[in-house]
Amino acid sequence: MGRLKPGKPRRRRRDELPATIQIREARPGEGKAFTDLAALAMEGHGAFDDCEAMSETIDEGSPFTSRFGTGPLLFLVAEYTPTGRIVGISSSIPPLSVLGGMERNGTAPAVLGATAMAYVKLRALAVADDCRRQGIASALLAKALAVHRDLRAFLAYG
């Protein structure tokens, strides 16, 4: 499959996506398509050992809860609307390794819960090879940050 836009792409504003791309939350049943692209983001960064758990979480459509409480887990997709193909993904999660370290250091449970809501880790950001350089990753990141800001998170890292 070639680029989504035939010919030489016209110059767009940074915040303008092609009209055929929609950014939205992943839906149940899209776990495999999501994790296939997430594997691209994880390439060269060690084992992608939570692929199955990520796919199941998306497919079940259930909220994420850890021992630190409910955190801001967000799976976004960029969909090529004419075909329904998932061409980009973003996942952001509570900072579980940070929370684990805080817990080992004896941090109070209330502080752990507040930290789980206030901080977010960008876990994966990927765009299919044939759809790059169209602003999709930027749009996914902007949408994730906006959602987390609405949930009162104030620090994102990844």
JSON list of N, CA, C and O in Angstrom, two decimals, residues 3-55:
[
{"chain": "A", "resi": 3, "resn": "ARG", "atom": "N", "xyz": [1.41, 5.63, -0.01]},
{"chain": "A", "resi": 3, "resn": "ARG", "atom": "CA", "xyz": [1.04, 6.71, 0.91]},
{"chain": "A", "resi": 3, "resn": "ARG", "atom": "C", "xyz": [-0.46, 6.94, 0.87]},
{"chain": "A", "resi": 3, "resn": "ARG", "atom": "O", "xyz": [-1.09, 6.69, -0.14]},
{"chain": "A", "resi": 4, "resn": "LEU", "atom": "N", "xyz": [-0.98, 7.47, 1.93]},
{"chain": "A", "resi": 4, "resn": "LEU", "atom": "CA", "xyz": [-2.42, 7.73, 1.97]},
{"chain": "A", "resi": 4, "resn": "LEU", "atom": "C", "xyz": [-2.81, 8.85, 1.02]},
{"chain": "A", "resi": 4, "resn": "LEU", "atom": "O", "xyz": [-3.92, 8.90, 0.55]},
{"chain": "A", "resi": 5, "resn": "LYS", "atom": "N", "xyz": [-1.87, 9.76, 0.75]},
{"chain": "A", "resi": 5, "resn": "LYS", "atom": "CA", "xyz": [-2.15, 10.87, -0.14]},
{"chain": "A", "resi": 5, "resn": "LYS", "atom": "C", "xyz": [-1.28, 10.68, -1.38]},
{"chain": "A", "resi": 5, "resn": "LYS", "atom": "O", "xyz": [-0.07, 10.70, -1.28]},
{"chain": "A", "resi": 6, "resn": "PRO", "atom": "N", "xyz": [-1.89, 10.48, -2.56]},
{"chain": "A", "resi": 6, "resn": "PRO", "atom": "CA", "xyz": [-1.09, 10.25, -3.76]},
{"chain": "A", "resi": 6, "resn": "PRO", "atom": "C", "xyz": [-0.31, 11.49, -4.17]},
{"chain": "A", "resi": 6, "resn": "PRO", "atom": "O", "xyz": [-0.70, 12.62, -3.90]},
{"chain": "A", "resi": 7, "resn": "GLY", "atom": "N", "xyz": [0.84, 11.24, -4.82]},
{"chain": "A", "resi": 7, "resn": "GLY", "atom": "CA", "xyz": [1.64, 12.35, -5.31]},
{"chain": "A", "resi": 7, "resn": "GLY", "atom": "C", "xyz": [2.40, 13.03, -4.20]},
{"chain": "A", "resi": 7, "resn": "GLY", "atom": "O", "xyz": [2.48, 12.57, -3.07]},
{"chain": "A", "resi": 8, "resn": "LYS", "atom": "N", "xyz": [2.98, 14.16, -4.53]},
{"chain": "A", "resi": 8, "resn": "LYS", "atom": "CA", "xyz": [3.75, 14.93, -3.56]},
{"chain": "A", "resi": 8, "resn": "LYS", "atom": "C", "xyz": [2.81, 15.55, -2.53]},
{"chain": "A", "resi": 8, "resn": "LYS", "atom": "O", "xyz": [1.85, 16.25, -2.89]},
{"chain": "A", "resi": 9, "resn": "PRO", "atom": "N", "xyz": [3.05, 15.27, -1.23]},
{"chain": "A", "resi": 9, "resn": "PRO", "atom": "CA", "xyz": [2.15, 15.84, -0.22]},
{"chain": "A", "resi": 9, "resn": "PRO", "atom": "C", "xyz": [2.26, 17.36, -0.19]},
{"chain": "A", "resi": 9, "resn": "PRO", "atom": "O", "xyz": [3.34, 17.92, -0.31]},
{"chain": "A", "resi": 10, "resn": "ARG", "atom": "N", "xyz": [1.11, 18.01, -0.06]},
{"chain": "A", "resi": 10, "resn": "ARG", "atom": "CA", "xyz": [1.13, 19.47, 0.06]},
{"chain": "A", "resi": 10, "resn": "ARG", "atom": "C", "xyz": [1.57, 19.82, 1.46]},
{"chain": "A", "resi": 10, "resn": "ARG", "atom": "O", "xyz": [1.44, 19.04, 2.39]},
{"chain": "A", "resi": 11, "resn": "ARG", "atom": "N", "xyz": [2.07, 20.99, 1.62]},
{"chain": "A", "resi": 11, "resn": "ARG", "atom": "CA", "xyz": [2.51, 21.44, 2.94]},
{"chain": "A", "resi": 11, "resn": "ARG", "atom": "C", "xyz": [1.28, 21.79, 3.78]},
{"chain": "A", "resi": 11, "resn": "ARG", "atom": "O", "xyz": [0.42, 22.55, 3.37]},
{"chain": "A", "resi": 12, "resn": "ARG", "atom": "N", "xyz": [1.20, 21.18, 4.97]},
{"chain": "A", "resi": 12, "resn": "ARG", "atom": "CA", "xyz": [0.08, 21.41, 5.86]},
{"chain": "A", "resi": 12, "resn": "ARG", "atom": "C", "xyz": [0.53, 22.17, 7.08]},
{"chain": "A", "resi": 12, "resn": "ARG", "atom": "O", "xyz": [1.70, 22.17, 7.43]},
{"chain": "A", "resi": 13, "resn": "ARG", "atom": "N", "xyz": [-0.45, 22.76, 7.76]},
{"chain": "A", "resi": 13, "resn": "ARG", "atom": "CA", "xyz": [-0.16, 23.31, 9.08]},
{"chain": "A", "resi": 13, "resn": "ARG", "atom": "C", "xyz": [0.19, 22.17, 10.00]},
{"chain": "A", "resi": 13, "resn": "ARG", "atom": "O", "xyz": [-0.27, 21.04, 9.80]},
{"chain": "A", "resi": 14, "resn": "ARG", "atom": "N", "xyz": [0.99, 22.44, 11.03]},
{"chain": "A", "resi": 14, "resn": "ARG", "atom": "CA", "xyz": [1.41, 21.38, 11.96]},
{"chain": "A", "resi": 14, "resn": "ARG", "atom": "C", "xyz": [0.24, 20.65, 12.60]},
{"chain": "A", "resi": 14, "resn": "ARG", "atom": "O", "xyz": [0.33, 19.47, 12.88]},
{"chain": "A", "resi": 15, "resn": "ASP", "atom": "N", "xyz": [-0.85, 21.34, 12.87]},
{"chain": "A", "resi": 15, "resn": "ASP", "atom": "CA", "xyz": [-1.97, 20.72, 13.57]},
{"chain": "A", "resi": 15, "resn": "ASP", "atom": "C", "xyz": [-3.05, 20.20, 12.63]},
{"chain": "A", "resi": 15, "resn": "ASP", "atom": "O", "xyz": [-4.11, 19.80, 13.07]},
{"chain": "A", "resi": 16, "resn": "GLU", "atom": "N", "xyz": [-2.77, 20.16, 11.34]},
{"chain": "A", "resi": 16, "resn": "GLU", "atom": "CA", "xyz": [-3.76, 19.72, 10.36]},
{"chain": "A", "resi": 16, "resn": "GLU", "atom": "C", "xyz": [-3.46, 18.30, 9.91]},
{"chain": "A", "resi": 16, "resn": "GLU", "atom": "O", "xyz": [-2.39, 18.01, 9.38]},
{"chain": "A", "resi": 17, "resn": "LEU", "atom": "N", "xyz": [-4.40, 17.41, 10.11]},
{"chain": "A", "resi": 17, "resn": "LEU", "atom": "CA", "xyz": [-4.29, 16.03, 9.66]},
{"chain": "A", "resi": 17, "resn": "LEU", "atom": "C", "xyz": [-4.97, 15.87, 8.31]},
{"chain": "A", "resi": 17, "resn": "LEU", "atom": "O", "xyz": [-5.88, 16.64, 7.98]},
{"chain": "A", "resi": 18, "resn": "PRO", "atom": "N", "xyz": [-4.59, 14.85, 7.53]},
{"chain": "A", "resi": 18, "resn": "PRO", "atom": "CA", "xyz": [-5.38, 14.56, 6.33]},
{"chain": "A", "resi": 18, "resn": "PRO", "atom": "C", "xyz": [-6.83, 14.30, 6.72]},
{"chain": "A", "resi": 18, "resn": "PRO", "atom": "O", "xyz": [-7.10, 13.74, 7.79]},
{"chain": "A", "resi": 19, "resn": "ALA", "atom": "N", "xyz": [-7.76, 14.69, 5.89]},
{"chain": "A", "resi": 19, "resn": "ALA", "atom": "CA", "xyz": [-9.19, 14.54, 6.19]},
{"chain": "A", "resi": 19, "resn": "ALA", "atom": "C", "xyz": [-9.59, 13.08, 6.38]},
{"chain": "A", "resi": 19, "resn": "ALA", "atom": "O", "xyz": [-10.62, 12.79, 6.99]},
{"chain": "A", "resi": 20, "resn": "THR", "atom": "N", "xyz": [-8.79, 12.16, 5.88]},
{"chain": "A", "resi": 20, "resn": "THR", "atom": "CA", "xyz": [-9.12, 10.74, 5.96]},
{"chain": "A", "resi": 20, "resn": "THR", "atom": "C", "xyz": [-8.60, 10.07, 7.23]},
{"chain": "A", "resi": 20, "resn": "THR", "atom": "O", "xyz": [-8.78, 8.87, 7.41]},
{"chain": "A", "resi": 21, "resn": "ILE", "atom": "N", "xyz": [-7.98, 10.84, 8.13]},
{"chain": "A", "resi": 21, "resn": "ILE", "atom": "CA", "xyz": [-7.44, 10.28, 9.37]},
{"chain": "A", "resi": 21, "resn": "ILE", "atom": "C", "xyz": [-8.26, 10.78, 10.55]},
{"chain": "A", "resi": 21, "resn": "ILE", "atom": "O", "xyz": [-8.50, 11.97, 10.69]},
{"chain": "A", "resi": 22, "resn": "GLN", "atom": "N", "xyz": [-8.68, 9.85, 11.40]},
{"chain": "A", "resi": 22, "resn": "GLN", "atom": "CA", "xyz": [-9.44, 10.17, 12.60]},
{"chain": "A", "resi": 22, "resn": "GLN", "atom": "C", "xyz": [-8.67, 9.66, 13.81]},
{"chain": "A", "resi": 22, "resn": "GLN", "atom": "O", "xyz": [-8.26, 8.49, 13.84]},
{"chain": "A", "resi": 23, "resn": "ILE", "atom": "N", "xyz": [-8.46, 10.51, 14.82]},
{"chain": "A", "resi": 23, "resn": "ILE", "atom": "CA", "xyz": [-7.83, 10.11, 16.07]},
{"chain": "A", "resi": 23, "resn": "ILE", "atom": "C", "xyz": [-8.94, 9.82, 17.07]},
{"chain": "A", "resi": 23, "resn": "ILE", "atom": "O", "xyz": [-9.82, 10.64, 17.28]},
{"chain": "A", "resi": 24, "resn": "ARG", "atom": "N", "xyz": [-8.89, 8.63, 17.68]},
{"chain": "A", "resi": 24, "resn": "ARG", "atom": "CA", "xyz": [-9.93, 8.22, 18.63]},
{"chain": "A", "resi": 24, "resn": "ARG", "atom": "C", "xyz": [-9.36, 7.18, 19.58]},
{"chain": "A", "resi": 24, "resn": "ARG", "atom": "O", "xyz": [-8.27, 6.67, 19.37]},
{"chain": "A", "resi": 25, "resn": "GLU", "atom": "N", "xyz": [-10.13, 6.86, 20.62]},
{"chain": "A", "resi": 25, "resn": "GLU", "atom": "CA", "xyz": [-9.72, 5.79, 21.53]},
{"chain": "A", "resi": 25, "resn": "GLU", "atom": "C", "xyz": [-9.89, 4.45, 20.84]},
{"chain": "A", "resi": 25, "resn": "GLU", "atom": "O", "xyz": [-10.80, 4.26, 20.02]},
{"chain": "A", "resi": 26, "resn": "ALA", "atom": "N", "xyz": [-8.99, 3.52, 21.18]},
{"chain": "A", "resi": 26, "resn": "ALA", "atom": "CA", "xyz": [-9.10, 2.16, 20.65]},
{"chain": "A", "resi": 26, "resn": "ALA", "atom": "C", "xyz": [-10.40, 1.54, 21.14]},
{"chain": "A", "resi": 26, "resn": "ALA", "atom": "O", "xyz": [-10.87, 1.83, 22.24]},
{"chain": "A", "resi": 27, "resn": "ARG", "atom": "N", "xyz": [-10.95, 0.69, 20.30]},
{"chain": "A", "resi": 27, "resn": "ARG", "atom": "CA", "xyz": [-12.22, 0.02, 20.63]},
{"chain": "A", "resi": 27, "resn": "ARG", "atom": "C", "xyz": [-11.98, -1.46, 20.89]},
{"chain": "A", "resi": 27, "resn": "ARG", "atom": "O", "xyz": [-11.03, -2.04, 20.37]},
{"chain": "A", "resi": 28, "resn": "PRO", "atom": "N", "xyz": [-12.88, -2.10, 21.67]},
{"chain": "A", "resi": 28, "resn": "PRO", "atom": "CA", "xyz": [-12.76, -3.54, 21.85]},
{"chain": "A", "resi": 28, "resn": "PRO", "atom": "C", "xyz": [-12.69, -4.23, 20.49]},
{"chain": "A", "resi": 28, "resn": "PRO", "atom": "O", "xyz": [-13.40, -3.86, 19.55]},
{"chain": "A", "resi": 29, "resn": "GLY", "atom": "N", "xyz": [-11.79, -5.21, 20.39]},
{"chain": "A", "resi": 29, "resn": "GLY", "atom": "CA", "xyz": [-11.59, -5.92, 19.14]},
{"chain": "A", "resi": 29, "resn": "GLY", "atom": "C", "xyz": [-10.42, -5.40, 18.32]},
{"chain": "A", "resi": 29, "resn": "GLY", "atom": "O", "xyz": [-10.02, -6.02, 17.34]},
{"chain": "A", "resi": 30, "resn": "GLU", "atom": "N", "xyz": [-9.84, -4.27, 18.73]},
{"chain": "A", "resi": 30, "resn": "GLU", "atom": "CA", "xyz": [-8.72, -3.69, 17.98]},
{"chain": "A", "resi": 30, "resn": "GLU", "atom": "C", "xyz": [-7.36, -3.96, 18.65]},
{"chain": "A", "resi": 30, "resn": "GLU", "atom": "O", "xyz": [-6.35, -3.39, 18.26]},
{"chain": "A", "resi": 31, "resn": "GLY", "atom": "N", "xyz": [-7.35, -4.86, 19.62]},
{"chain": "A", "resi": 31, "resn": "GLY", "atom": "CA", "xyz": [-6.13, -5.15, 20.36]},
{"chain": "A", "resi": 31, "resn": "GLY", "atom": "C", "xyz": [-4.98, -5.62, 19.50]},
{"chain": "A", "resi": 31, "resn": "GLY", "atom": "O", "xyz": [-3.85, -5.16, 19.64]},
{"chain": "A", "resi": 32, "resn": "LYS", "atom": "N", "xyz": [-5.23, -6.55, 18.57]},
{"chain": "A", "resi": 32, "resn": "LYS", "atom": "CA", "xyz": [-4.15, -7.07, 17.74]},
{"chain": "A", "resi": 32, "resn": "LYS", "atom": "C", "xyz": [-3.60, -6.00, 16.81]},
{"chain": "A", "resi": 32, "resn": "LYS", "atom": "O", "xyz": [-2.38, -5.85, 16.69]},
{"chain": "A", "resi": 33, "resn": "ALA", "atom": "N", "xyz": [-4.47, -5.25, 16.15]},
{"chain": "A", "resi": 33, "resn": "ALA", "atom": "CA", "xyz": [-4.00, -4.18, 15.25]},
{"chain": "A", "resi": 33, "resn": "ALA", "atom": "C", "xyz": [-3.19, -3.16, 16.04]},
{"chain": "A", "resi": 33, "resn": "ALA", "atom": "O", "xyz": [-2.16, -2.67, 15.58]},
{"chain": "A", "resi": 34, "resn": "PHE", "atom": "N", "xyz": [-3.65, -2.86, 17.26]},
{"chain": "A", "resi": 34, "resn": "PHE", "atom": "CA", "xyz": [-2.94, -1.91, 18.11]},
{"chain": "A", "resi": 34, "resn": "PHE", "atom": "C", "xyz": [-1.56, -2.43, 18.48]},
{"chain": "A", "resi": 34, "resn": "PHE", "atom": "O", "xyz": [-0.55, -1.74, 18.32]},
{"chain": "A", "resi": 35, "resn": "THR", "atom": "N", "xyz": [-1.49, -3.66, 18.98]},
{"chain": "A", "resi": 35, "resn": "THR", "atom": "CA", "xyz": [-0.20, -4.19, 19.44]},
{"chain": "A", "resi": 35, "resn": "THR", "atom": "C", "xyz": [0.76, -4.48, 18.30]},
{"chain": "A", "resi": 35, "resn": "THR", "atom": "O", "xyz": [1.97, -4.43, 18.49]},
{"chain": "A", "resi": 36, "resn": "ASP", "atom": "N", "xyz": [0.23, -4.76, 17.11]},
{"chain": "A", "resi": 36, "resn": "ASP", "atom": "CA", "xyz": [1.12, -4.93, 15.95]},
{"chain": "A", "resi": 36, "resn": "ASP", "atom": "C", "xyz": [1.89, -3.64, 15.68]},
{"chain": "A", "resi": 36, "resn": "ASP", "atom": "O", "xyz": [3.10, -3.66, 15.43]},
{"chain": "A", "resi": 37, "resn": "LEU", "atom": "N", "xyz": [1.22, -2.50, 15.76]},
{"chain": "A", "resi": 37, "resn": "LEU", "atom": "CA", "xyz": [1.90, -1.22, 15.58]},
{"chain": "A", "resi": 37, "resn": "LEU", "atom": "C", "xyz": [2.74, -0.86, 16.80]},
{"chain": "A", "resi": 37, "resn": "LEU", "atom": "O", "xyz": [3.83, -0.30, 16.66]},
{"chain": "A", "resi": 38, "resn": "ALA", "atom": "N", "xyz": [2.27, -1.20, 17.99]},
{"chain": "A", "resi": 38, "resn": "ALA", "atom": "CA", "xyz": [3.05, -0.92, 19.20]},
{"chain": "A", "resi": 38, "resn": "ALA", "atom": "C", "xyz": [4.37, -1.65, 19.16]},
{"chain": "A", "resi": 38, "resn": "ALA", "atom": "O", "xyz": [5.39, -1.14, 19.65]},
{"chain": "A", "resi": 39, "resn": "ALA", "atom": "N", "xyz": [4.41, -2.82, 18.55]},
{"chain": "A", "resi": 39, "resn": "ALA", "atom": "CA", "xyz": [5.66, -3.58, 18.43]},
{"chain": "A", "resi": 39, "resn": "ALA", "atom": "C", "xyz": [6.68, -2.78, 17.64]},
{"chain": "A", "resi": 39, "resn": "ALA", "atom": "O", "xyz": [7.88, -2.86, 17.92]},
{"chain": "A", "resi": 40, "resn": "LEU", "atom": "N", "xyz": [6.24, -1.98, 16.66]},
{"chain": "A", "resi": 40, "resn": "LEU", "atom": "CA", "xyz": [7.16, -1.10, 15.92]},
{"chain": "A", "resi": 40, "resn": "LEU", "atom": "C", "xyz": [7.81, -0.10, 16.86]},
{"chain": "A", "resi": 40, "resn": "LEU", "atom": "O", "xyz": [9.00, 0.17, 16.77]},
{"chain": "A", "resi": 41, "resn": "ALA", "atom": "N", "xyz": [7.02, 0.47, 17.74]},
{"chain": "A", "resi": 41, "resn": "ALA", "atom": "CA", "xyz": [7.53, 1.47, 18.68]},
{"chain": "A", "resi": 41, "resn": "ALA", "atom": "C", "xyz": [8.52, 0.85, 19.66]},
{"chain": "A", "resi": 41, "resn": "ALA", "atom": "O", "xyz": [9.45, 1.52, 20.10]},
{"chain": "A", "resi": 42, "resn": "MET", "atom": "N", "xyz": [8.34, -0.40, 19.98]},
{"chain": "A", "resi": 42, "resn": "MET", "atom": "CA", "xyz": [9.18, -1.06, 20.97]},
{"chain": "A", "resi": 42, "resn": "MET", "atom": "C", "xyz": [10.43, -1.67, 20.36]},
{"chain": "A", "resi": 42, "resn": "MET", "atom": "O", "xyz": [11.33, -2.07, 21.08]},
{"chain": "A", "resi": 43, "resn": "GLU", "atom": "N", "xyz": [10.48, -1.74, 19.03]},
{"chain": "A", "resi": 43, "resn": "GLU", "atom": "CA", "xyz": [11.63, -2.34, 18.34]},
{"chain": "A", "resi": 43, "resn": "GLU", "atom": "C", "xyz": [12.93, -1.67, 18.78]},
{"chain": "A", "resi": 43, "resn": "GLU", "atom": "O", "xyz": [13.04, -0.45, 18.75]},
{"chain": "A", "resi": 44, "resn": "GLY", "atom": "N", "xyz": [13.87, -2.48, 19.19]},
{"chain": "A", "resi": 44, "resn": "GLY", "atom": "CA", "xyz": [15.16, -1.95, 19.61]},
{"chain": "A", "resi": 44, "resn": "GLY", "atom": "C", "xyz": [15.20, -1.42, 21.04]},
{"chain": "A", "resi": 44, "resn": "GLY", "atom": "O", "xyz": [16.19, -0.87, 21.48]},
{"chain": "A", "resi": 45, "resn": "HIS", "atom": "N", "xyz": [14.09, -1.56, 21.77]},
{"chain": "A", "resi": 45, "resn": "HIS", "atom": "CA", "xyz": [14.02, -1.06, 23.15]},
{"chain": "A", "resi": 45, "resn": "HIS", "atom": "C", "xyz": [13.75, -2.18, 24.14]},
{"chain": "A", "resi": 45, "resn": "HIS", "atom": "O", "xyz": [13.11, -1.98, 25.15]},
{"chain": "A", "resi": 46, "resn": "GLY", "atom": "N", "xyz": [14.22, -3.38, 23.83]},
{"chain": "A", "resi": 46, "resn": "GLY", "atom": "CA", "xyz": [14.01, -4.50, 24.73]},
{"chain": "A", "resi": 46, "resn": "GLY", "atom": "C", "xyz": [12.76, -5.28, 24.38]},
{"chain": "A", "resi": 46, "resn": "GLY", "atom": "O", "xyz": [12.06, -4.99, 23.41]},
{"chain": "A", "resi": 47, "resn": "ALA", "atom": "N", "xyz": [12.48, -6.28, 25.19]},
{"chain": "A", "resi": 47, "resn": "ALA", "atom": "CA", "xyz": [11.35, -7.17, 24.94]},
{"chain": "A", "resi": 47, "resn": "ALA", "atom": "C", "xyz": [10.02, -6.44, 25.14]},
{"chain": "A", "resi": 47, "resn": "ALA", "atom": "O", "xyz": [9.86, -5.66, 26.06]},
{"chain": "A", "resi": 48, "resn": "PHE", "atom": "N", "xyz": [9.09, -6.73, 24.26]},
{"chain": "A", "resi": 48, "resn": "PHE", "atom": "CA", "xyz": [7.73, -6.18, 24.35]},
{"chain": "A", "resi": 48, "resn": "PHE", "atom": "C", "xyz": [6.89, -7.26, 25.02]},
{"chain": "A", "resi": 48, "resn": "PHE", "atom": "O", "xyz": [6.08, -7.92, 24.41]},
{"chain": "A", "resi": 49, "resn": "ASP", "atom": "N", "xyz": [7.11, -7.44, 26.32]},
{"chain": "A", "resi": 49, "resn": "ASP", "atom": "CA", "xyz": [6.53, -8.56, 27.03]},
{"chain": "A", "resi": 49, "resn": "ASP", "atom": "C", "xyz": [5.10, -8.34, 27.51]},
{"chain": "A", "resi": 49, "resn": "ASP", "atom": "O", "xyz": [4.46, -9.27, 27.98]},
{"chain": "A", "resi": 50, "resn": "ASP", "atom": "N", "xyz": [4.58, -7.13, 27.40]},
{"chain": "A", "resi": 50, "resn": "ASP", "atom": "CA", "xyz": [3.19, -6.91, 27.84]},
{"chain": "A", "resi": 50, "resn": "ASP", "atom": "C", "xyz": [2.24, -6.79, 26.66]},
{"chain": "A", "resi": 50, "resn": "ASP", "atom": "O", "xyz": [1.12, -6.31, 26.79]},
{"chain": "A", "resi": 51, "resn": "CYS", "atom": "N", "xyz": [2.66, -7.28, 25.50]},
{"chain": "A", "resi": 51, "resn": "CYS", "atom": "CA", "xyz": [1.85, -7.21, 24.28]},
{"chain": "A", "resi": 51, "resn": "CYS", "atom": "C", "xyz": [0.49, -7.89, 24.47]},
{"chain": "A", "resi": 51, "resn": "CYS", "atom": "O", "xyz": [-0.54, -7.33, 24.14]},
{"chain": "A", "resi": 52, "resn": "GLU", "atom": "N", "xyz": [0.50, -9.10, 25.02]},
{"chain": "A", "resi": 52, "resn": "GLU", "atom": "CA", "xyz": [-0.74, -9.85, 25.21]},
{"chain": "A", "resi": 52, "resn": "GLU", "atom": "C", "xyz": [-1.67, -9.15, 26.20]},
{"chain": "A", "resi": 52, "resn": "GLU", "atom": "O", "xyz": [-2.88, -9.03, 25.96]},
{"chain": "A", "resi": 53, "resn": "ALA", "atom": "N", "xyz": [-1.11, -8.67, 27.30]},
{"chain": "A", "resi": 53, "resn": "ALA", "atom": "CA", "xyz": [-1.92, -7.97, 28.31]},
{"chain": "A", "resi": 53, "resn": "ALA", "atom": "C", "xyz": [-2.51, -6.69, 27.74]},
{"chain": "A", "resi": 53, "resn": "ALA", "atom": "O", "xyz": [-3.67, -6.35, 27.99]},
{"chain": "A", "resi": 54, "resn": "MET", "atom": "N", "xyz": [-1.72, -5.97, 26.92]},
{"chain": "A", "resi": 54, "resn": "MET", "atom": "CA", "xyz": [-2.20, -4.74, 26.29]},
{"chain": "A", "resi": 54, "resn": "MET", "atom": "C", "xyz": [-3.36, -5.05, 25.34]},
{"chain": "A", "resi": 54, "resn": "MET", "atom": "O", "xyz": [-4.39, -4.39, 25.36]},
{"chain": "A", "resi": 55, "resn": "SER", "atom": "N", "xyz": [-3.19, -6.08, 24.53]},
{"chain": "A", "resi": 55, "resn": "SER", "atom": "CA", "xyz": [-4.23, -6.47, 23.58]},
{"chain": "A", "resi": 55, "resn": "SER", "atom": "C", "xyz": [-5.52, -6.86, 24.31]},
{"chain": "A", "resi": 55, "resn": "SER", "atom": "O", "xyz": [-6.61, -6.44, 23.93]}
]
